[in-house]
Amino acid sequence: MTETGEAAVGSKIAIIGTGYVGLTTGACLAHLGHTVVCADVVQAKVDSLSKGEVPILEAGLDELVAEGIAAGRLSFVMGAKNAVTEAEFVYLCLPTPQGADGAADLSYIQSAAAEIGPHVLADAVVINKSTVPVGSVGEVEKALGRPDVHVVSNPEFLREGTAVQDFLHPDRVVIGGRDEGAAKRVGDLYAKLEAPTLVTDPASAETIKYASNAFLATKISFVNAIAAVCEAVGADVADVVEGMGFDTRIGSAFLNPGPGWGGSCFPKDSHALVRIAENAGYTFGLLRAVVAVNEEQFGRVANKVSRLAGGSLEGKTVAVWGVTFKALTDDLRDSPALNIIARLREQGATIRAYDPSDQDPSDARLAGIELVADPLEAATGADVLAVLTEWPEFAEVDLGRLAEVIGAKNVVDARNLLDRDDLKARGFTYEGIGRS
Ligand code: UDX
């Protein structure tokens, strides 16, 4: 609620970029009662979105897009300048890919800011929603060339697969702006969420985003390293994590050992933060180690597969369950599964994979992988089964049928998802993560 107590009246908002972040942000802001115009640069994408066709797998997003279009609060146009003509707020939701040197590439953000500069309304607020390096608010101000337009940082904390839930039920809203009035105006957009809101300076807001992702990646690399210790000393990582998690200072969330972390954020953001620190004169040794442990984890999983195949993968067939970077998403970007598959193929393995998400077999990232339509078909005749993502349906597969169809009873369960005791009782050799 605003200070005067009435519900925030809908504002006019432009969203530049309709990817995972932009489309979710636009649909959710329309759901909150704002009028939202989303811009992209691909006509086919604008046309399909205008018909309510959502190209990404995000729980609840289809419904919100349909709701917004039906209510006349959500529309899609070609070109950023056509979206901003009446907008009081302009969200920049554009890619900030990792450059060759590890730093984030701001060119998309800068060119969008330059494009809208002549068209954006006086006193509008431009909002950096994408994850951008510290100091980007200043970069956008320069590219805009509009001293009468405010720029703030409002980082997103959306997880793929639960982005709608994360947007509508945030742990916090963070706003970084030099102009307190502009920051408060942005905060009011989220009034209905009644979430804790932190208003700070731009550099702190931008750093909160990177530090949060880097810490989460650290937590995962830590538990993966502890899993390696567990294997060496004969402990069970599941019990170790449970015992740790009771300590409220540690918590059990994000302590699931696995094949390593991936996706469109952690790898990009951890490399970017190392670069940001270095450029500012600090060598971030801890985060470098977190990245190194993650790379090691891919190798550890690949070695488990090779070991169960008898020490060599030459001429062997490996069944893989899951190619996306995690369950409940269709995203292959920086997928640990694909990194591990590449290592297996380098050692001569043939890969037959099943993934519940709807993948395009012609996607170059899936080259050399035989995609099949069923987990048991993937396992038929295989020398080893590798479970690389934690899709819930994998835990439902009939292990009796698996025992019948698999070529050799070997399972590397990189998500500790399957019933180890049941598999062992059926004569399988089982290798989990951190479970001797
Ligand atoms: C992450 C952050 O969680 C989110 O706040 C930020 O806005 C964007 O980046 P996302 O990349 O969608 O979200 O995925 P996330 O659920 O965080 O998982 C990242 C990687 O860590 C995945 O590869 C996942 O499999 C792995 N992971 C996660 C683990 O290995 N163990 C865990 O316990 C949790």
GROMACS .gro file of C-alpha atoms and ligand atoms in nm:
model
  470
    1MET     CA    1   0.000   0.000   0.000
    2THR     CA    2   0.125   0.353  -0.066
    3GLU     CA    3   0.183   0.594   0.220
    4THR     CA    4  -0.168   0.737   0.185
    5GLY     CA    5  -0.302   0.386   0.232
    6GLU     CA    6  -0.481   0.330  -0.097
    7ALA     CA    7  -0.368   0.048  -0.326
    8ALA     CA    8  -0.112   0.166  -0.577
    9VAL     CA    9  -0.296   0.272  -0.894
   10GLY     CA   10  -0.172   0.096  -1.207
   11SER     CA   11   0.127   0.259  -1.370
   12LYS     CA   12   0.231   0.264  -1.734
   13ILE     CA   13   0.533   0.037  -1.776
   14ALA     CA   14   0.756  -0.061  -2.068
   15ILE     CA   15   0.961  -0.382  -2.065
   16ILE     CA   16   1.256  -0.394  -2.304
   17GLY     CA   17   1.340  -0.758  -2.378
   18THR     CA   18   1.097  -1.049  -2.353
   19GLY     CA   19   1.325  -1.333  -2.240
   20TYR     CA   20   1.301  -1.532  -1.916
   21VAL     CA   21   1.328  -1.215  -1.704
   22GLY     CA   22   1.142  -0.965  -1.925
   23LEU     CA   23   0.839  -1.180  -1.999
   24THR     CA   24   0.800  -1.289  -1.637
   25THR     CA   25   0.845  -0.932  -1.512
   26GLY     CA   26   0.596  -0.791  -1.764
   27ALA     CA   27   0.328  -1.055  -1.701
   28CYS     CA   28   0.360  -1.026  -1.323
   29LEU     CA   29   0.349  -0.645  -1.324
   30ALA     CA   30   0.034  -0.662  -1.539
   31HIS     CA   31  -0.106  -0.911  -1.287
   32LEU     CA   32  -0.040  -0.649  -1.016
   33GLY     CA   33  -0.265  -0.406  -1.208
   34HIS     CA   34  -0.013  -0.208  -1.411
   35THR     CA   35  -0.040  -0.148  -1.787
   36VAL     CA   36   0.259  -0.309  -1.953
   37VAL     CA   37   0.398  -0.285  -2.306
   38CYS     CA   38   0.678  -0.533  -2.384
   39ALA     CA   39   0.924  -0.475  -2.669
   40ASP     CA   40   1.142  -0.719  -2.855
   41VAL     CA   41   1.342  -0.706  -3.177
   42VAL     CA   42   1.214  -1.027  -3.334
   43GLN     CA   43   0.883  -0.978  -3.516
   44ALA     CA   44   0.793  -1.348  -3.502
   45LYS     CA   45   0.841  -1.345  -3.125
   46VAL     CA   46   0.627  -1.029  -3.086
   47ASP     CA   47   0.355  -1.186  -3.301
   48SER     CA   48   0.347  -1.516  -3.111
   49LEU     CA   49   0.356  -1.344  -2.771
   50SER     CA   50   0.069  -1.118  -2.880
   51LYS     CA   51  -0.130  -1.437  -2.935
   52GLY     CA   52  -0.040  -1.554  -2.585
   53GLU     CA   53   0.211  -1.814  -2.703
   54VAL     CA   54   0.478  -1.844  -2.431
   55PRO     CA   55   0.806  -1.990  -2.565
   56ILE     CA   56   0.957  -2.081  -2.227
   57LEU     CA   57   0.872  -2.340  -1.962
   58GLU     CA   58   0.775  -2.137  -1.652
   59ALA     CA   59   0.500  -2.260  -1.417
   60GLY     CA   60   0.205  -2.018  -1.424
   61LEU     CA   61   0.347  -1.786  -1.689
   62ASP     CA   62   0.108  -1.893  -1.966
   63GLU     CA   63  -0.188  -1.811  -1.745
   64LEU     CA   64  -0.053  -1.469  -1.645
   65VAL     CA   65   0.025  -1.374  -2.006
   66ALA     CA   66  -0.327  -1.479  -2.114
   67GLU     CA   67  -0.476  -1.289  -1.820
   68GLY     CA   68  -0.281  -0.972  -1.901
   69ILE     CA   69  -0.369  -0.979  -2.271
   70ALA     CA   70  -0.737  -1.046  -2.197
   71ALA     CA   71  -0.748  -0.757  -1.947
   72GLY     CA   72  -0.581  -0.525  -2.198
   73ARG     CA   73  -0.293  -0.466  -1.954
   74LEU     CA   74  -0.026  -0.659  -2.143
   75SER     CA   75   0.079  -0.601  -2.504
   76PHE     CA   76   0.384  -0.661  -2.724
   77VAL     CA   77   0.547  -0.434  -2.982
   78MET     CA   78   0.849  -0.428  -3.212
   79GLY     CA   79   1.130  -0.199  -3.106
   80ALA     CA   80   1.210  -0.040  -2.770
   81LYS     CA   81   1.126   0.314  -2.883
   82ASN     CA   82   0.768   0.210  -2.962
   83ALA     CA   83   0.717   0.076  -2.611
   84VAL     CA   84   0.832   0.379  -2.412
   85THR     CA   85   0.622   0.662  -2.558
   86GLU     CA   86   0.375   0.668  -2.263
   87ALA     CA   87   0.578   0.475  -2.004
   88GLU     CA   88   0.641   0.617  -1.659
   89PHE     CA   89   0.878   0.323  -1.595
   90VAL     CA   90   1.106   0.141  -1.840
   91TYR     CA   91   1.256  -0.194  -1.736
   92LEU     CA   92   1.572  -0.305  -1.917
   93CYS     CA   93   1.557  -0.686  -1.924
   94LEU     CA   94   1.828  -0.757  -2.176
   95PRO     CA   95   2.106  -1.017  -2.198
   96THR     CA   96   2.431  -0.936  -2.021
   97PRO     CA   97   2.634  -1.227  -2.162
   98GLN     CA   98   2.976  -1.319  -2.032
   99GLY     CA   99   3.242  -1.151  -2.246
  100ALA     CA  100   3.559  -1.332  -2.355
  101ASP     CA  101   3.743  -1.189  -2.053
  102GLY     CA  102   3.470  -1.301  -1.811
  103ALA     CA  103   3.328  -0.953  -1.768
  104ALA     CA  104   2.959  -0.894  -1.841
  105ASP     CA  105   2.890  -0.755  -2.189
  106LEU     CA  106   2.674  -0.441  -2.148
  107SER     CA  107   2.632  -0.367  -2.519
  108TYR     CA  108   2.266  -0.474  -2.538
  109ILE     CA  109   2.176  -0.255  -2.241
  110GLN     CA  110   2.369   0.042  -2.371
  111SER     CA  111   2.222   0.027  -2.721
  112ALA     CA  112   1.868  -0.005  -2.584
  113ALA     CA  113   1.927   0.296  -2.357
  114ALA     CA  114   2.062   0.497  -2.652
  115GLU     CA  115   1.758   0.397  -2.861
  116ILE     CA  116   1.499   0.503  -2.605
  117GLY     CA  117   1.687   0.817  -2.492
  118PRO     CA  118   1.512   1.052  -2.739
  119HIS     CA  119   1.169   0.897  -2.680
  120VAL     CA  120   1.131   0.831  -2.309
  121LEU     CA  121   0.904   1.064  -2.111
  122ALA     CA  122   1.046   1.337  -1.888
  123ASP     CA  123   1.072   1.229  -1.524
  124ALA     CA  124   1.038   0.860  -1.623
  125VAL     CA  125   1.240   0.600  -1.433
  126VAL     CA  126   1.459   0.356  -1.625
  127ILE     CA  127   1.514   0.036  -1.427
  128ASN     CA  128   1.805  -0.206  -1.465
  129LYS     CA  129   1.640  -0.544  -1.403
  130SER     CA  130   1.908  -0.756  -1.575
  131THR     CA  131   2.209  -0.855  -1.373
  132VAL     CA  132   2.458  -0.581  -1.454
  133PRO     CA  133   2.807  -0.500  -1.328
  134VAL     CA  134   2.854  -0.255  -1.047
  135GLY     CA  135   2.850   0.094  -1.195
  136SER     CA  136   2.597   0.013  -1.471
  137VAL     CA  137   2.345   0.271  -1.353
  138GLY     CA  138   2.599   0.534  -1.452
  139GLU     CA  139   2.657   0.361  -1.786
  140VAL     CA  140   2.284   0.366  -1.864
  141GLU     CA  141   2.257   0.733  -1.761
  142LYS     CA  142   2.536   0.813  -2.007
  143ALA     CA  143   2.378   0.610  -2.290
  144LEU     CA  144   2.036   0.767  -2.226
  145GLY     CA  145   2.168   1.122  -2.235
  146ARG     CA  146   1.866   1.245  -2.039
  147PRO     CA  147   1.941   1.423  -1.709
  148ASP     CA  148   1.561   1.453  -1.653
  149VAL     CA  149   1.524   1.072  -1.651
  150HIS     CA  150   1.613   0.872  -1.340
  151VAL     CA  151   1.797   0.536  -1.354
  152VAL     CA  152   1.778   0.280  -1.075
  153SER     CA  153   1.894  -0.076  -1.016
  154ASN     CA  154   1.621  -0.327  -0.927
  155PRO     CA  155   1.787  -0.669  -0.957
  156GLU     CA  156   1.580  -0.983  -1.013
  157PHE     CA  157   1.609  -1.287  -0.789
  158LEU     CA  158   1.409  -1.523  -1.010
  159ARG     CA  159   1.495  -1.894  -1.032
  160GLU     CA  160   1.411  -2.060  -1.360
  161GLY     CA  161   1.113  -2.292  -1.324
  162THR     CA  162   0.974  -2.094  -1.028
  163ALA     CA  163   1.016  -1.741  -1.167
  164VAL     CA  164   0.648  -1.644  -1.135
  165GLN     CA  165   0.633  -1.771  -0.776
  166ASP     CA  166   0.961  -1.594  -0.696
  167PHE     CA  167   0.836  -1.265  -0.847
  168LEU     CA  168   0.499  -1.266  -0.670
  169HIS     CA  169   0.641  -1.391  -0.337
  170PRO     CA  170   0.988  -1.234  -0.316
  171ASP     CA  171   1.206  -1.264  -0.007
  172ARG     CA  172   1.292  -0.900  -0.070
  173VAL     CA  173   1.273  -0.614  -0.317
  174VAL     CA  174   1.603  -0.431  -0.367
  175ILE     CA  175   1.618  -0.085  -0.524
  176GLY     CA  176   1.937   0.109  -0.582
  177GLY     CA  177   1.898   0.474  -0.679
  178ARG     CA  178   2.055   0.809  -0.609
  179ASP     CA  179   1.718   0.987  -0.628
  180GLU     CA  180   1.509   0.881  -0.329
  181GLY     CA  181   1.183   0.985  -0.493
  182ALA     CA  182   1.251   0.771  -0.800
  183ALA     CA  183   1.348   0.474  -0.583
  184LYS     CA  184   1.027   0.508  -0.384
  185ARG     CA  185   0.818   0.528  -0.701
  186VAL     CA  186   0.971   0.196  -0.811
  187GLY     CA  187   0.909   0.047  -0.468
  188ASP     CA  188   0.542   0.145  -0.495
  189LEU     CA  189   0.505  -0.070  -0.809
  190TYR     CA  190   0.544  -0.371  -0.580
  191ALA     CA  191   0.326  -0.239  -0.297
  192LYS     CA  192   0.072  -0.521  -0.332
  193LEU     CA  193   0.345  -0.781  -0.266
  194GLU     CA  194   0.402  -0.642   0.086
  195ALA     CA  195   0.760  -0.769   0.067
  196PRO     CA  196   1.058  -0.634   0.268
  197THR     CA  197   1.203  -0.353   0.057
  198LEU     CA  198   1.561  -0.229   0.076
  199VAL     CA  199   1.636   0.107  -0.083
  200THR     CA  200   2.007   0.172  -0.117
  201ASP     CA  201   2.260   0.324  -0.354
  202PRO     CA  202   2.310   0.177  -0.705
  203ALA     CA  203   2.648   0.013  -0.635
  204SER     CA  204   2.514  -0.163  -0.327
  205ALA     CA  205   2.204  -0.289  -0.510
  206GLU     CA  206   2.415  -0.421  -0.798
  207THR     CA  207   2.654  -0.584  -0.552
  208ILE     CA  208   2.368  -0.748  -0.358
  209LYS     CA  209   2.270  -0.935  -0.673
  210TYR     CA  210   2.618  -1.065  -0.753
  211ALA     CA  211   2.697  -1.140  -0.391
  212SER     CA  212   2.372  -1.336  -0.350
  213ASN     CA  213   2.436  -1.555  -0.654
  214ALA     CA  214   2.803  -1.600  -0.565
  215PHE     CA  215   2.709  -1.705  -0.212
  216LEU     CA  216   2.454  -1.956  -0.339
  217ALA     CA  217   2.714  -2.099  -0.578
  218THR     CA  218   2.959  -2.112  -0.287
  219LYS     CA  219   2.708  -2.306  -0.079
  220ILE     CA  220   2.666  -2.563  -0.357
  221SER     CA  221   3.038  -2.597  -0.427
  222PHE     CA  222   3.093  -2.636  -0.054
  223VAL     CA  223   2.844  -2.924  -0.027
  224ASN     CA  224   2.987  -3.088  -0.338
  225ALA     CA  225   3.334  -3.071  -0.181
  226ILE     CA  226   3.194  -3.209   0.146
  227ALA     CA  227   3.040  -3.492  -0.061
  228ALA     CA  228   3.387  -3.575  -0.191
  229VAL     CA  229   3.512  -3.585   0.169
  230CYS     CA  230   3.220  -3.811   0.262
  231GLU     CA  231   3.314  -4.054  -0.014
  232ALA     CA  232   3.673  -4.056   0.111
  233VAL     CA  233   3.591  -4.110   0.479
  234GLY     CA  234   3.285  -4.335   0.435
  235ALA     CA  235   3.025  -4.085   0.553
  236ASP     CA  236   2.680  -4.030   0.399
  237VAL     CA  237   2.638  -3.674   0.271
  238ALA     CA  238   2.259  -3.694   0.309
  239ASP     CA  239   2.294  -3.733   0.686
  240VAL     CA  240   2.578  -3.480   0.700
  241VAL     CA  241   2.364  -3.219   0.522
  242GLU     CA  242   2.066  -3.300   0.745
  243GLY     CA  243   2.282  -3.259   1.054
  244MET     CA  244   2.424  -2.929   0.925
  245GLY     CA  245   2.085  -2.794   0.823
  246PHE     CA  246   1.943  -2.797   1.174
  247ASP     CA  247   2.176  -2.505   1.246
  248THR     CA  248   1.960  -2.208   1.146
  249ARG     CA  249   2.278  -2.018   1.054
  250ILE     CA  250   2.343  -2.279   0.784
  251GLY     CA  251   1.995  -2.395   0.680
  252SER     CA  252   1.937  -2.697   0.456
  253ALA     CA  253   1.829  -2.504   0.146
  254PHE     CA  254   2.071  -2.511  -0.147
  255LEU     CA  255   2.279  -2.783   0.016
  256ASN     CA  256   2.190  -3.060  -0.232
  257PRO     CA  257   2.504  -3.220  -0.376
  258GLY     CA  258   2.491  -3.272  -0.751
  259PRO     CA  259   2.685  -3.266  -1.077
  260GLY     CA  260   2.783  -2.903  -1.020
  261TRP     CA  261   2.596  -2.578  -1.077
  262GLY     CA  262   2.508  -2.430  -1.417
  263GLY     CA  263   2.239  -2.227  -1.586
  264SER     CA  264   2.227  -1.880  -1.738
  265CYS     CA  265   2.323  -1.703  -1.414
  266PHE     CA  266   2.563  -1.870  -1.171
  267PRO     CA  267   2.844  -1.934  -1.423
  268LYS     CA  268   2.810  -1.588  -1.584
  269ASP     CA  269   2.768  -1.402  -1.256
  270SER     CA  270   3.049  -1.579  -1.069
  271HIS     CA  271   3.297  -1.507  -1.350
  272ALA     CA  272   3.170  -1.149  -1.370
  273LEU     CA  273   3.210  -1.091  -0.997
  274VAL     CA  274   3.567  -1.224  -1.007
  275ARG     CA  275   3.637  -0.973  -1.287
  276ILE     CA  276   3.454  -0.686  -1.115
  277ALA     CA  277   3.659  -0.745  -0.799
  278GLU     CA  278   3.982  -0.779  -0.992
  279ASN     CA  279   3.919  -0.460  -1.193
  280ALA     CA  280   3.857  -0.287  -0.861
  281GLY     CA  281   4.184  -0.420  -0.721
  282TYR     CA  282   4.071  -0.720  -0.518
  283THR     CA  283   4.163  -1.080  -0.607
  284PHE     CA  284   3.858  -1.283  -0.510
  285GLY     CA  285   4.042  -1.608  -0.431
  286LEU     CA  286   3.747  -1.769  -0.251
  287LEU     CA  287   3.515  -1.727  -0.550
  288ARG     CA  288   3.782  -1.851  -0.789
  289ALA     CA  289   3.803  -2.165  -0.575
  290VAL     CA  290   3.422  -2.202  -0.584
  291VAL     CA  291   3.437  -2.198  -0.965
  292ALA     CA  292   3.730  -2.443  -0.968
  293VAL     CA  293   3.547  -2.688  -0.738
  294ASN     CA  294   3.251  -2.670  -0.975
  295GLU     CA  295   3.465  -2.759  -1.275
  296GLU     CA  296   3.619  -3.045  -1.075
  297GLN     CA  297   3.270  -3.177  -0.999
  298PHE     CA  298   3.192  -3.226  -1.369
  299GLY     CA  299   3.511  -3.435  -1.396
  300ARG     CA  300   3.430  -3.636  -1.082
  301VAL     CA  301   3.092  -3.738  -1.222
  302ALA     CA  302   3.239  -3.829  -1.562
  303ASN     CA  303   3.505  -4.040  -1.385
  304LYS     CA  304   3.236  -4.226  -1.191
  305VAL     CA  305   3.067  -4.319  -1.519
  306SER     CA  306   3.396  -4.432  -1.671
  307ARG     CA  307   3.485  -4.633  -1.361
  308LEU     CA  308   3.150  -4.817  -1.358
  309ALA     CA  309   3.194  -4.890  -1.730
  310GLY     CA  310   3.510  -5.081  -1.643
  311GLY     CA  311   3.766  -4.800  -1.679
  312SER     CA  312   3.711  -4.711  -2.042
  313LEU     CA  313   3.414  -4.565  -2.230
  314GLU     CA  314   3.547  -4.657  -2.574
  315GLY     CA  315   3.260  -4.831  -2.757
  316LYS     CA  316   3.035  -4.812  -2.451
  317THR     CA  317   2.678  -4.674  -2.444
  318VAL     CA  318   2.582  -4.439  -2.162
  319ALA     CA  319   2.214  -4.369  -2.094
  320VAL     CA  320   2.156  -4.017  -1.962
  321TRP     CA  321   1.847  -3.899  -1.779
  322GLY     CA  322   1.825  -3.519  -1.801
  323VAL     CA  323   2.011  -3.272  -2.027
  324THR     CA  324   1.879  -2.939  -1.890
  325PHE     CA  325   2.077  -2.746  -1.624
  326LYS     CA  326   1.825  -2.847  -1.358
  327ALA     CA  327   1.476  -2.997  -1.332
  328LEU     CA  328   1.152  -2.811  -1.415
  329THR     CA  329   1.314  -2.598  -1.685
  330ASP     CA  330   1.383  -2.645  -2.056
  331ASP     CA  331   1.701  -2.438  -2.044
  332LEU     CA  332   2.023  -2.593  -2.174
  333ARG     CA  333   2.241  -2.288  -2.109
  334ASP     CA  334   2.561  -2.386  -1.927
  335SER     CA  335   2.402  -2.719  -1.837
  336PRO     CA  336   2.631  -2.937  -1.622
  337ALA     CA  337   2.468  -3.237  -1.791
  338LEU     CA  338   2.591  -3.122  -2.131
  339ASN     CA  339   2.939  -3.051  -1.991
  340ILE     CA  340   2.955  -3.404  -1.847
  341ILE     CA  341   2.813  -3.559  -2.166
  342ALA     CA  342   3.085  -3.383  -2.369
  343ARG     CA  343   3.351  -3.539  -2.142
  344LEU     CA  344   3.194  -3.884  -2.183
  345ARG     CA  345   3.184  -3.849  -2.560
  346GLU     CA  346   3.548  -3.738  -2.565
  347GLN     CA  347   3.625  -4.073  -2.401
  348GLY     CA  348   3.444  -4.258  -2.679
  349ALA     CA  349   3.101  -4.312  -2.525
  350THR     CA  350   2.778  -4.321  -2.723
  351ILE     CA  351   2.508  -4.117  -2.549
  352ARG     CA  352   2.138  -4.197  -2.550
  353ALA     CA  353   1.946  -3.938  -2.349
  354TYR     CA  354   1.594  -3.873  -2.228
  355ASP     CA  355   1.472  -3.538  -2.096
  356PRO     CA  356   1.111  -3.459  -2.001
  357SER     CA  357   1.134  -3.102  -2.135
  358ASP     CA  358   1.053  -3.042  -2.499
  359GLN     CA  359   1.394  -3.021  -2.665
  360ASP     CA  360   1.466  -2.951  -3.033
  361PRO     CA  361   1.690  -3.240  -3.149
  362SER     CA  362   1.844  -3.007  -3.409
  363ASP     CA  363   1.974  -2.778  -3.133
  364ALA     CA  364   2.353  -2.764  -3.190
  365ARG     CA  365   2.413  -2.813  -2.818
  366LEU     CA  366   2.257  -3.159  -2.847
  367ALA     CA  367   2.472  -3.267  -3.143
  368GLY     CA  368   2.596  -3.623  -3.111
  369ILE     CA  369   2.334  -3.710  -2.849
  370GLU     CA  370   2.057  -3.955  -2.943
  371LEU     CA  371   1.744  -3.812  -2.779
  372VAL     CA  372   1.473  -4.071  -2.707
  373ALA     CA  373   1.118  -4.033  -2.581
  374ASP     CA  374   1.130  -4.250  -2.270
  375PRO     CA  375   1.372  -4.312  -1.980
  376LEU     CA  376   1.358  -4.692  -2.020
  377GLU     CA  377   1.423  -4.664  -2.395
  378ALA     CA  378   1.734  -4.459  -2.312
  379ALA     CA  379   1.850  -4.728  -2.066
  380THR     CA  380   1.787  -5.023  -2.298
  381GLY     CA  381   2.114  -5.207  -2.356
  382ALA     CA  382   2.322  -4.933  -2.192
  383ASP     CA  383   2.647  -5.007  -2.011
  384VAL     CA  384   2.585  -4.730  -1.753
  385LEU     CA  385   2.291  -4.507  -1.660
  386ALA     CA  386   2.380  -4.151  -1.551
  387VAL     CA  387   2.109  -3.944  -1.378
  388LEU     CA  388   2.216  -3.580  -1.429
  389THR     CA  389   1.908  -3.369  -1.344
  390GLU     CA  390   1.654  -3.410  -1.068
  391TRP     CA  391   1.330  -3.440  -1.266
  392PRO     CA  392   1.081  -3.596  -1.019
  393GLU     CA  393   0.960  -3.850  -1.280
  394PHE     CA  394   1.301  -4.020  -1.277
  395ALA     CA  395   1.237  -4.132  -0.919
  396GLU     CA  396   0.911  -4.293  -1.037
  397VAL     CA  397   1.068  -4.518  -1.301
  398ASP     CA  398   0.995  -4.891  -1.239
  399LEU     CA  399   1.335  -5.019  -1.123
  400GLY     CA  400   1.231  -5.376  -1.200
  401ARG     CA  401   1.180  -5.280  -1.564
  402LEU     CA  402   1.507  -5.088  -1.557
  403ALA     CA  403   1.689  -5.399  -1.434
  404GLU     CA  404   1.538  -5.597  -1.723
  405VAL     CA  405   1.625  -5.357  -2.006
  406ILE     CA  406   1.961  -5.206  -1.904
  407GLY     CA  407   2.268  -5.371  -2.060
  408ALA     CA  408   2.481  -5.368  -1.743
  409LYS     CA  409   2.346  -5.284  -1.398
  410ASN     CA  410   2.548  -4.966  -1.339
  411VAL     CA  411   2.398  -4.637  -1.216
  412VAL     CA  412   2.572  -4.306  -1.150
  413ASP     CA  413   2.311  -4.098  -0.968
  414ALA     CA  414   2.452  -3.743  -0.975
  415ARG     CA  415   2.147  -3.612  -0.788
  416ASN     CA  416   2.113  -3.886  -0.522
  417LEU     CA  417   1.759  -3.914  -0.657
  418LEU     CA  418   1.702  -4.289  -0.698
  419ASP     CA  419   1.644  -4.551  -0.429
  420ARG     CA  420   1.999  -4.673  -0.369
  421ASP     CA  421   1.898  -4.969  -0.149
  422ASP     CA  422   1.635  -5.093  -0.397
  423LEU     CA  423   1.886  -5.072  -0.683
  424LYS     CA  424   2.152  -5.256  -0.483
  425ALA     CA  425   1.898  -5.525  -0.392
  426ARG     CA  426   1.837  -5.574  -0.766
  427GLY     CA  427   2.209  -5.626  -0.825
  428PHE     CA  428   2.300  -5.277  -0.945
  429THR     CA  429   2.636  -5.114  -0.880
  430TYR     CA  430   2.528  -4.770  -0.752
  431GLU     CA  431   2.744  -4.457  -0.733
  432GLY     CA  432   2.581  -4.148  -0.585
  433ILE     CA  433   2.741  -3.819  -0.480
  434GLY     CA  434   2.886  -3.834  -0.131
  435ARG     CA  435   2.733  -4.173  -0.057
  436SER     CA  436   2.995  -4.446  -0.021
  437UDX     C1  437   1.972  -1.860  -0.980
  437UDX     C2  438   1.938  -1.799  -0.845
  437UDX     O1  439   1.882  -1.899  -0.760
  437UDX     C3  440   1.835  -1.687  -0.864
  437UDX     O2  441   1.806  -1.625  -0.741
  437UDX     C4  442   1.893  -1.584  -0.962
  437UDX     O3  443   1.800  -1.480  -0.985
  437UDX     C5  444   1.926  -1.651  -1.093
  437UDX     O4  445   2.019  -1.758  -1.071
  437UDX     P1  446   1.870  -2.034  -1.147
  437UDX     O5  447   1.999  -2.016  -1.220
  437UDX     O6  448   1.742  -2.032  -1.223
  437UDX     O7  449   1.857  -1.920  -1.032
  437UDX     O8  450   1.878  -2.177  -1.079
  437UDX     P2  451   1.900  -2.233  -0.932
  437UDX     O9  452   1.776  -2.299  -0.890
  437UDX    O10  453   1.959  -2.131  -0.844
  437UDX    O11  454   2.011  -2.347  -0.960
  437UDX     C6  455   2.136  -2.305  -1.012
  437UDX     C7  456   2.223  -2.431  -1.028
  437UDX    O12  457   2.256  -2.483  -0.899
  437UDX     C8  458   2.154  -2.543  -1.105
  437UDX    O13  459   2.248  -2.607  -1.189
  437UDX     C9  460   2.109  -2.637  -0.993
  437UDX    O14  461   2.097  -2.772  -1.036
  437UDX    C10  462   2.222  -2.622  -0.893
  437UDX     N1  463   2.184  -2.653  -0.755
  437UDX    C11  464   2.090  -2.578  -0.693
  437UDX    C12  465   2.250  -2.757  -0.689
  437UDX    O15  466   2.334  -2.826  -0.746
  437UDX     N2  467   2.218  -2.782  -0.559
  437UDX    C13  468   2.123  -2.708  -0.493
  437UDX    O16  469   2.098  -2.737  -0.376
  437UDX    C14  470   2.057  -2.604  -0.562
   0.00000   0.00000   0.00000
